[in-house]
XYZ file of C-alpha atoms in Angstrom:
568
model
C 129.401 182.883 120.741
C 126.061 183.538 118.899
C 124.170 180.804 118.021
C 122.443 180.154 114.488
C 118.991 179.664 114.282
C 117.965 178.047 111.393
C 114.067 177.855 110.259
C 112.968 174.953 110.235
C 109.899 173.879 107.556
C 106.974 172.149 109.279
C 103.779 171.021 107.921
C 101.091 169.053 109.565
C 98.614 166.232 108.686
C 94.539 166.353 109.513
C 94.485 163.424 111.064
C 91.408 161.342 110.000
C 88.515 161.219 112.895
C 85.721 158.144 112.825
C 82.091 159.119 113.786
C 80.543 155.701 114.688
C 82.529 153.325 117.696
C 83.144 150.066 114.916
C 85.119 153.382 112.688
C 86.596 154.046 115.528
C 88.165 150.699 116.946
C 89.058 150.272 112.908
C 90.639 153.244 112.596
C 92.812 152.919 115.772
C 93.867 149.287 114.444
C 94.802 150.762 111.302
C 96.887 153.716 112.776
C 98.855 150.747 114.683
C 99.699 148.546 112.355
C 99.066 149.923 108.628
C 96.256 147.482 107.575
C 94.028 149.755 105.298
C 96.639 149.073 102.406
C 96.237 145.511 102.387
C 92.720 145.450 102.999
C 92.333 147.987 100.583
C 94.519 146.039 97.446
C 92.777 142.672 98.592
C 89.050 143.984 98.534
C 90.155 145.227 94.902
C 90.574 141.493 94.277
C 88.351 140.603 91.022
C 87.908 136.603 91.366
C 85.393 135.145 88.498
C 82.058 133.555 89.145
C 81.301 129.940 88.288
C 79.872 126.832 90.169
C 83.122 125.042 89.721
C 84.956 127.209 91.466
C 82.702 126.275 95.031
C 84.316 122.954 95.952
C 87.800 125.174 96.938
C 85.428 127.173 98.886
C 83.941 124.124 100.404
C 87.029 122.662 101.612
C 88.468 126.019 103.416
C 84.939 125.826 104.935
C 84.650 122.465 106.424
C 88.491 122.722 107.782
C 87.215 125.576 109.174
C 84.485 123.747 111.020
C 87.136 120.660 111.830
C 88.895 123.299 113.594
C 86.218 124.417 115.576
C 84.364 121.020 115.971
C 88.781 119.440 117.395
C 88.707 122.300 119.457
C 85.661 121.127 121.662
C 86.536 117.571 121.424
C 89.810 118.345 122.720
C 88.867 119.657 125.977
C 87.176 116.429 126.682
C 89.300 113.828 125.154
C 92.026 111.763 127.383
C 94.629 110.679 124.338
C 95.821 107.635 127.050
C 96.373 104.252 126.405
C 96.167 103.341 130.479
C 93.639 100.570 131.214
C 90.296 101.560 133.176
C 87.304 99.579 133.350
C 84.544 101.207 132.142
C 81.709 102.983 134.561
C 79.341 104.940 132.287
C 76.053 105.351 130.770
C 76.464 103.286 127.942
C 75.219 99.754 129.549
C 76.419 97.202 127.326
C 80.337 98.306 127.744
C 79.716 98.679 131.678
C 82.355 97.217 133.324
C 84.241 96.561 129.926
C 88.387 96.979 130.642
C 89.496 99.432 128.009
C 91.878 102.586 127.329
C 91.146 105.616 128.905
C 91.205 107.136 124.884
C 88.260 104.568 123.945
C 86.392 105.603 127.594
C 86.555 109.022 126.895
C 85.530 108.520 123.535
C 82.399 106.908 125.377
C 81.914 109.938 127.923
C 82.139 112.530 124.811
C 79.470 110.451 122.940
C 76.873 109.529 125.963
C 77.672 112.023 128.842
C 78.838 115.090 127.771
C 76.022 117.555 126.520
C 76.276 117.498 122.439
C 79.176 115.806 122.990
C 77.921 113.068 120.148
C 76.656 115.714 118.113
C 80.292 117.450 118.029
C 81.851 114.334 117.143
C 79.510 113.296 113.993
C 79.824 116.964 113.034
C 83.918 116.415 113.222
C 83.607 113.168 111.331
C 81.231 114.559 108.752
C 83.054 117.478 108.051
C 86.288 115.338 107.580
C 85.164 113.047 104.901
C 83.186 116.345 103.233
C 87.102 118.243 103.617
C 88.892 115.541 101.427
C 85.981 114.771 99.172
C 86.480 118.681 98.273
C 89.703 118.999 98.324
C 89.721 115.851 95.145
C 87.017 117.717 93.375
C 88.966 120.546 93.412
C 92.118 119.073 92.408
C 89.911 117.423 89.482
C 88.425 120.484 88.753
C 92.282 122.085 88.330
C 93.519 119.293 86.067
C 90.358 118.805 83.690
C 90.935 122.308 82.798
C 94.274 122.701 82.843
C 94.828 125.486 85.637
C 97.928 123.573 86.896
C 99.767 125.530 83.780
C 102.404 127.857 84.388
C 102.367 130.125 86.313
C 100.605 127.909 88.714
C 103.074 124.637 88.922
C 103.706 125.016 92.780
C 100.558 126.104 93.647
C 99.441 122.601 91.596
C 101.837 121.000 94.338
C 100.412 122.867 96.859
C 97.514 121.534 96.251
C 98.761 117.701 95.898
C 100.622 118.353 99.297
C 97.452 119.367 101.142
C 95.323 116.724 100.031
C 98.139 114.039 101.345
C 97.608 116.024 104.601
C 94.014 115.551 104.671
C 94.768 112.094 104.466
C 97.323 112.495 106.949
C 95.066 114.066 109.612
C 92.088 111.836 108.617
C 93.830 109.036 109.638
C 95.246 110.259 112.665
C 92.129 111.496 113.429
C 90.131 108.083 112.751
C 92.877 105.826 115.065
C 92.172 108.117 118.127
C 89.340 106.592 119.706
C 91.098 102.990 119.927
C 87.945 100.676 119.280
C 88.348 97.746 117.383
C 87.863 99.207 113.885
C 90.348 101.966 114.021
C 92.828 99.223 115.823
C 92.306 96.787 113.305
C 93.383 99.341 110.886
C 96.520 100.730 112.638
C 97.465 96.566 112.617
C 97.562 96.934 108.721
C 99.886 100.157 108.867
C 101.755 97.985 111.375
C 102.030 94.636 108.875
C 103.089 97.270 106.012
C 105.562 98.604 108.498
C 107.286 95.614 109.158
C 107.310 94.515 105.613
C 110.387 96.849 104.987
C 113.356 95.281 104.090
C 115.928 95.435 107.416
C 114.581 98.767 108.889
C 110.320 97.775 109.110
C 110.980 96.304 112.601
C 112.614 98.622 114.047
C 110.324 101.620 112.782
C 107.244 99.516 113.939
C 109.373 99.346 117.755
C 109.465 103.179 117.416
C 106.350 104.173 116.404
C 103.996 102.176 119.013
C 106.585 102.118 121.392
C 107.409 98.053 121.714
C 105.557 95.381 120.298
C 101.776 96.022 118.864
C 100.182 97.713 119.531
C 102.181 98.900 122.713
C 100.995 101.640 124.701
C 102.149 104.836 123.509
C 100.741 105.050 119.367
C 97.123 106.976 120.581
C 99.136 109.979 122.851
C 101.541 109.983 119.308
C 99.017 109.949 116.811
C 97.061 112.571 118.475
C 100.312 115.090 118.977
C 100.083 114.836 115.015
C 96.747 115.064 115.144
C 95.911 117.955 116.673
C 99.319 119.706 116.344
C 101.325 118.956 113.749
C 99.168 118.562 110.849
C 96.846 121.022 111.434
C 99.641 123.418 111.349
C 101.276 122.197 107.639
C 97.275 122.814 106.043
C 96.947 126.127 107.559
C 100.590 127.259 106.601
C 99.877 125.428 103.133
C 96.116 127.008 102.923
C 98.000 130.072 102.915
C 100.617 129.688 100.565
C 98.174 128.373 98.213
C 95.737 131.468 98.771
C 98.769 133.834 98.642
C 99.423 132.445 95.002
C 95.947 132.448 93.973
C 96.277 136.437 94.947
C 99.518 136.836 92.650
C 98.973 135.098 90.123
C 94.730 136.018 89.758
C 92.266 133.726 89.216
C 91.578 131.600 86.060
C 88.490 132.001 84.403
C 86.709 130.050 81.791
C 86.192 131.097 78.302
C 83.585 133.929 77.155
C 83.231 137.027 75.587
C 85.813 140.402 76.935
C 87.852 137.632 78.725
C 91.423 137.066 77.741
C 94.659 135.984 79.166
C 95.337 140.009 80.374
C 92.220 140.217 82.179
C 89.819 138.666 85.127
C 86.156 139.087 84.935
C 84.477 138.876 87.970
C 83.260 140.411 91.339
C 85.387 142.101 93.798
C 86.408 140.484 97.166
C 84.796 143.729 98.945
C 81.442 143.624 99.074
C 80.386 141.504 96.638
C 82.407 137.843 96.707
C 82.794 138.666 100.983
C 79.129 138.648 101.267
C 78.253 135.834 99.003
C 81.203 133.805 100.707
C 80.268 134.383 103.876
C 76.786 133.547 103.467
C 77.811 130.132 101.809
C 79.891 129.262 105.021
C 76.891 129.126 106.806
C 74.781 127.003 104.172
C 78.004 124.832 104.365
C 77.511 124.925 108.204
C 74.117 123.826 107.909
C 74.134 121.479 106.183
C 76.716 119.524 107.944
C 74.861 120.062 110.777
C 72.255 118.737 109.671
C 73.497 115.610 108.454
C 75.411 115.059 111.800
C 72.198 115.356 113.598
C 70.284 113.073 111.192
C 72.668 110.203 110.586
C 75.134 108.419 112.281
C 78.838 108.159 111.215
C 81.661 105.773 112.973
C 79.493 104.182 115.882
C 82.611 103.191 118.079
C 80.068 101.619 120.831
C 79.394 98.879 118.101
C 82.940 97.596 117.885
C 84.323 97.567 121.297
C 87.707 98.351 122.585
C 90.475 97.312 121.014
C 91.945 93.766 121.147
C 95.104 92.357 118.820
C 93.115 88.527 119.048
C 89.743 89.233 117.175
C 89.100 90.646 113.844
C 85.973 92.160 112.962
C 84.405 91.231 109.414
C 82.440 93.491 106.522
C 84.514 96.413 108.176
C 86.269 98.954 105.913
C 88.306 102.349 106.549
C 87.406 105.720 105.433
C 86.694 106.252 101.774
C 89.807 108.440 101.703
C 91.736 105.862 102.834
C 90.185 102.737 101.368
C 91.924 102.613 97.986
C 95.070 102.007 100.268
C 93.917 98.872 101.773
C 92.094 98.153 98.606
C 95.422 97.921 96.698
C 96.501 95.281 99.336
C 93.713 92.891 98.844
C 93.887 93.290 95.083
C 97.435 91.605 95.843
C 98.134 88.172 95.334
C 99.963 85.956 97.705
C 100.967 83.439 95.088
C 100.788 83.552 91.073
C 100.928 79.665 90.159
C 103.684 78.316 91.466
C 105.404 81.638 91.680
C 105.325 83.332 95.481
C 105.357 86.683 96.273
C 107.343 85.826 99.814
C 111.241 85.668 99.364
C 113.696 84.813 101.980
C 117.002 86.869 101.514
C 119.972 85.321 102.743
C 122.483 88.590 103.950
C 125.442 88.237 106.641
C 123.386 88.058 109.829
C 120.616 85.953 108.729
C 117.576 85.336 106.305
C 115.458 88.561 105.856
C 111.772 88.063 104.603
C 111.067 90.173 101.773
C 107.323 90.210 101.859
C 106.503 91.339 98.226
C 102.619 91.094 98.503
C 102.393 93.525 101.137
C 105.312 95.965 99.817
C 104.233 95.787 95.908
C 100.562 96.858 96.499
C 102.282 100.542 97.763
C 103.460 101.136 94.236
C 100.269 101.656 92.232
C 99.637 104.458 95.069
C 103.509 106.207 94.859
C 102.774 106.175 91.051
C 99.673 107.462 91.635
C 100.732 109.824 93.904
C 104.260 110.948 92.232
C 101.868 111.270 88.638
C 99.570 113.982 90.279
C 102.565 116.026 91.215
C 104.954 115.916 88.691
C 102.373 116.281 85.655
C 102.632 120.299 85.238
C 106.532 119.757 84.233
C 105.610 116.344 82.236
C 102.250 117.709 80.013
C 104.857 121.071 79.817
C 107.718 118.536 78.553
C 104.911 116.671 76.106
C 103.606 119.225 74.618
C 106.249 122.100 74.565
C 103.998 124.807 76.209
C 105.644 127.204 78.240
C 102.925 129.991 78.083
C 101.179 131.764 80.713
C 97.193 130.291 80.448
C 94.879 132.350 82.682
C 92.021 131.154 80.406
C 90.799 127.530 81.200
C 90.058 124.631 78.698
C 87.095 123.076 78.515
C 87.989 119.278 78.965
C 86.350 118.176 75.743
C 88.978 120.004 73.822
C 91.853 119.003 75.608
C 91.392 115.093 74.892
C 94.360 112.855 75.753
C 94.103 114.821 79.262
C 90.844 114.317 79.680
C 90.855 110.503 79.106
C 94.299 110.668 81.307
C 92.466 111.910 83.947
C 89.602 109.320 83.849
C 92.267 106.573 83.556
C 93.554 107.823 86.739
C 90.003 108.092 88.155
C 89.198 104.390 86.896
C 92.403 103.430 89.033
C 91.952 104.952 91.879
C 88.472 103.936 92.304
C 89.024 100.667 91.326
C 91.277 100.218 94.413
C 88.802 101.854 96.474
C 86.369 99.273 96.294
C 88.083 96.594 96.306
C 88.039 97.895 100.167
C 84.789 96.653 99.971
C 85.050 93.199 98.230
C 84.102 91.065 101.038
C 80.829 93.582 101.662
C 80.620 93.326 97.552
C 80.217 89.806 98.115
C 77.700 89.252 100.894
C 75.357 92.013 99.609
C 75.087 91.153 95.920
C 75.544 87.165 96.743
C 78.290 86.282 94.826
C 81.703 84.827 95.433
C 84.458 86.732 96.744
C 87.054 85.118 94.990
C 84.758 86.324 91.602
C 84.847 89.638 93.025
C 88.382 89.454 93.505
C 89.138 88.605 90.077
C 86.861 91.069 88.451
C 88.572 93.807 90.143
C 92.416 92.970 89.507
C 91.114 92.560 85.953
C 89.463 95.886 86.092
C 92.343 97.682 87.731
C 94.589 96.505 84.511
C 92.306 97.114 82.185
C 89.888 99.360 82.955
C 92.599 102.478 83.122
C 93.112 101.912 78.759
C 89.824 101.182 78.427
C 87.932 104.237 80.254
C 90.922 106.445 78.157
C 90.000 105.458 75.028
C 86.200 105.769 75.367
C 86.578 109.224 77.201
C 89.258 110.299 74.201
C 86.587 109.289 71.690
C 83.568 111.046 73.650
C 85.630 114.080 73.692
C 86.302 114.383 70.069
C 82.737 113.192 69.340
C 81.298 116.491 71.353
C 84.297 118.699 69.675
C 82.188 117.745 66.286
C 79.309 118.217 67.767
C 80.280 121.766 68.773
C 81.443 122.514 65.022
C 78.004 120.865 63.638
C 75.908 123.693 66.276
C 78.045 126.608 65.118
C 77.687 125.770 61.251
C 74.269 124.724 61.551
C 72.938 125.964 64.727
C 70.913 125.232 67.659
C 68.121 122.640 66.766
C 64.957 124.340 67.705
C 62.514 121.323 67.848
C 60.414 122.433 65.457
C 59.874 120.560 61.626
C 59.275 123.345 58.726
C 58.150 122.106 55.353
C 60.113 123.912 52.660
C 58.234 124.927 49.430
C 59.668 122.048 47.311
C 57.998 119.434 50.225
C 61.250 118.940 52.045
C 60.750 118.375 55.890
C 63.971 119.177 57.732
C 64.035 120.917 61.188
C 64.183 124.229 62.250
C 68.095 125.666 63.713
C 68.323 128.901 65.415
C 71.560 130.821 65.516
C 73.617 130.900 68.800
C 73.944 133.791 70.940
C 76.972 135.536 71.258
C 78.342 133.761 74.334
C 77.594 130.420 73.339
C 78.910 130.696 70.229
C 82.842 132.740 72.124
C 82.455 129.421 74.347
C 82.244 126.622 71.233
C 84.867 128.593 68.982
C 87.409 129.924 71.498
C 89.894 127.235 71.845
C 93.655 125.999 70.318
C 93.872 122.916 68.486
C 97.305 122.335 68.738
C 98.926 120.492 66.423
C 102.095 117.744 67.056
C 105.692 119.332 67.622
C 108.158 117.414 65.426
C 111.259 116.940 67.351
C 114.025 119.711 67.380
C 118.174 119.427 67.149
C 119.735 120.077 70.330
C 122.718 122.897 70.099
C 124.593 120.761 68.318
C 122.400 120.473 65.552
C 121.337 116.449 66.594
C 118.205 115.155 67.866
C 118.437 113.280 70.877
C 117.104 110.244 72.072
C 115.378 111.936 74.334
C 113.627 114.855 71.953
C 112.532 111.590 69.662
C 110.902 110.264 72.414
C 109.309 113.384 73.267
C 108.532 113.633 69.645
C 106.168 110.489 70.139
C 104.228 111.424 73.092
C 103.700 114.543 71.441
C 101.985 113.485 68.418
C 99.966 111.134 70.741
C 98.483 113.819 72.776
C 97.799 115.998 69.782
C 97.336 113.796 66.493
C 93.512 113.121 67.599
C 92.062 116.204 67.253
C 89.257 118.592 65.708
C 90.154 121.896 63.976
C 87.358 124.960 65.769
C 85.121 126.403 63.199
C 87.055 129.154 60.681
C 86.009 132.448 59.580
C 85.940 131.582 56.218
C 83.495 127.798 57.321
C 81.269 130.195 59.027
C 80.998 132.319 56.336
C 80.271 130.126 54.104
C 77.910 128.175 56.550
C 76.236 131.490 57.233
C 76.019 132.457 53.218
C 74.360 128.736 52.506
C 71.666 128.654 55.646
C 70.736 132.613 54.905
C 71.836 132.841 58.400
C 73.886 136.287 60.058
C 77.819 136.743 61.072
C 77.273 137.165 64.993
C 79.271 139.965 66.217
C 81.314 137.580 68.584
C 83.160 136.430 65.761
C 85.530 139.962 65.799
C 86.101 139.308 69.016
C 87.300 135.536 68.735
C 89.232 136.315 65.241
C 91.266 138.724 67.651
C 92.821 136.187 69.622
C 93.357 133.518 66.650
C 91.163 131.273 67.208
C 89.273 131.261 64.288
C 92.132 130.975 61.401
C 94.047 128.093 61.036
């Protein structure tokens, strides 16, 4: 039998050579495993320049550093809650019994070489991680970037700060000297102040009675393990949206909802990024080398039977405890302790411990759900790429510094007693100031931010009618003074003009032609957030303004009119 032979087409690729060794290495990577693509599509990235946008950057930075700064402590630190007696340099704990974790705390700090110097740049970088990371998150809500489509990556967000305060407090128990002991016995009293279950958690957790022997080898498996590893998987998910869904960017002239104005990743942001990791770096370093942060020699190992006083937790964690000592034990004749009769006995429902937890779940649950409730409130269901300025988003703004009010209101009363002895006044005064404060100080700091808002919104109108006052007093020819106003440039003038003054939302009939309950309730809170408000500056007001004060139309204004801003 003959056999067909069929021609067969072939065509061949040149096959791309590097001339210098770093080409080459990158070139054989890229051959392997198809990486040019995605390096080339994420150097492409335009991300917008502002100052703001820095505490993000901070916050990747410094958890970079924690991970760098854990990894050397970790090759030195014993996480064991066996009893030694102590044998090194530091004098006044020789011979001291304590845990191994709270000895080799000691050897990191005194014998190892920068062993100290590691550890204040670890505890620095912690506190500079969350105090980021809240910036940031204020930074996102003041201006409204939580907006579709960035809801998850708002939660995201929420999630990883929780984990900061997760592994901050893991991270502060480790070293088992009185202060950090002290503060796992309030976790402990919380614990136990569950209804039927607190107990037997507590018997789980530290492994018997308090403080048992097994919480520092557990707490540092979270530590160094698992919590680590939920902020970098969430670091990248959040990244990963901030890719899809491109950056936000604040008002100004050629930017709209379409577009991002900005610097690509590749050269530009890479180099200026990378050269602000290392002024980061520095400056922690510097600070860990210059002042001293949680001096565990001071406080001694840990012991259930003494209680050290003028001590206080972490700033990050502060507002917790501060929320229990805002707590009253008894309200007249009215106590907070109730004894529960069920089948097998009398439970102790210990409401002063367990009631103090709900101003943080509120606080907490608030911050994550408020994409979907402002979106509820207000009816918006838009794509926004283009941030607000907070002045012109009002009721958020004074929201926000309710919250803020709140929060910090808590965290010092962490501090009362030290309140007290510094300033040399009573601590039950102190006390009382403070609960009153955290009632009242949330409406109050709301309505004074609400009012400052709309007072700058009509200060922004009277500079774009009027202008910029110049300083300088001009006598007119009829022997007027009045001062001198000089017209804004272009920019300013986008960045005063560009915004939405929404108005309320009257409520809308359901399918069946009725309006719910609901949709009147809605109704309300709608007309709350947007009833307060001032109109921007119209064409036809700046005309006018412009025809009265001899003054000229900048070109800005086609720009603005485009996106219908300008006309009511």
């Amino acid at each position: 039998m003959g056999a067909w032979l069929i021609p067969m087409s072939t065509s061949s690729t040149t096959e791309y050579q590097a001339s210098t060794p770093t080409g080459k290495i990158a070139n054989f990577v890229d051959t392997r495993v198809g990486a040019s693509p995605m390096v080339r599509e994420f150097g492409r990235k335009i991300f917008p320049d502002h100052w703001s946008f820095m505490f993000g950057e901070v916050a990747l930075y410094t958890f970079v550093i924690l991970l760098l700064s854990g990894t050397f402590l970790a090759f030195f630190f014993d996480p064991s809650m066996a009893h030694v007696t102590y044998l090194g340099s530091y004098k006044p704990l020789y011979g001291v019994p304590m845990s191994t974790a709270y000895a080799s705390t000691l050897d990191i700090s005194f014998d190892i070489r920068g062993g100290l110097f590691m550890r204040q740049v670890h505890h620095w970088s912690a506190l500079l991680f969350v105090a980021a990371m809240s910036v940031h998150m204020l930074r996102v809500f003041f201006t409204g970037a939580f907006r579709r489509p960035r809801e998850l990556n708002w939660v995201v967000g929420c999630v990883l700060l929780i984990m900061g305060l997760a592994a901050g407090f893991t991270g502060y128990s480790l070293p088992d000297d009185l202060l950090s002991g002290n503060g796992l016995r309030i976790i402990d009293g919380v614990i136990k102040a569950l209804p039927i279950v607190g107990s037997y958690i507590s018997f789980f957790l530290f492994g018997g009675e308090f403080p048992g022997d097994a919480i520092v080898g557990r707490l540092y498996i979270l530590h160094v393990f698992l919590v680590p590893g939920v902020i970098l998987l969430l670091i990248v998910a959040h990244l990963f949206m901030v890719v899809v869904h491109k950056h936000t960017q604040y008002p100004g002239p050629g930017r709209t909802e379409n577009n991002v104005v900005g610097y690509p990743v590749g050269p530009v942001y890479a180099a200026k990024a990378g050269g602000f990791f290392f002024i980061v770096f520095g400056i922690i370093a510097l600070i860990s080398g210059l002042f001293t942060v949680n001096p565990v020699w001071n406080y001694g190992p840990y012991d259930p039977s003494p209680v050290s006083a003028g001590t206080q937790p972490d700033w990050y964690i502060g507002w917790v405890d501060g929320a229990l000592r805002l707590m009253p034990g008894v309200l007249g004749d009215f106590s907070f302790k109730w004894d529960i009769p069920l089948p097998w006995g009398t439970n102790t429902l210990a409401m002063g411990v367990l009631l103090p937890m709900i101003p943080a779940a509120i606080l907490i649950g608030t911050m994550i759900a408020w994409p979907w409730l402002e979106r509820w409130v207000t009816k918006d269901n838009r794509e926004h790429h283009i941030l607000d300025r907070p002045r012109n988003a009002p009721t958020r703004t004074g929201i926000g510094v309710a919250g803020v009010i709140w929060y910090c209101t808590m965290w010092a009363a962490a501090s009362s007693d030290l309140i007290a002895t510094h300033f040399g006044v009573s601590l039950n005064d102190v006390t009382y100031w403070l609960r009153g404060i955290f009632i009242l100080g949330p409406f109050i700091g709301f309505i004074i931010t609400k009012r400052i808002c709309l007072s700058l919104q009509r200060k922004d109108r009277e500079i774009v009618l009027h202008g910029r006052e110049a300083g300088v007093i001009e006598m007119t020819p009829d022997g007027e003074f009045r001062e001198r106003h000089e017209r804004l440039d272009d920019y300013r003038l986008y960045q005063l003009v560009s915004f939405e003054a929404n108005r309320p939302v009257p409520a809308q009939p359901g399918p069946d032609g009725k309006i719910s309950g609901g949709e009147k309730r809605r109704a309300k809170l709608n007309r709350w957030f947007y009833e307060d408000r001032v109109e921007p500056v119209s064409r036809a007001e700046l005309a006018e303004a412009k025809t009265h004060d001899h003054h000229d139309v900048p070109d800005a204004l086609a720009a603005t009119g485009s996106r219908g801003t300008l006309e009511h």
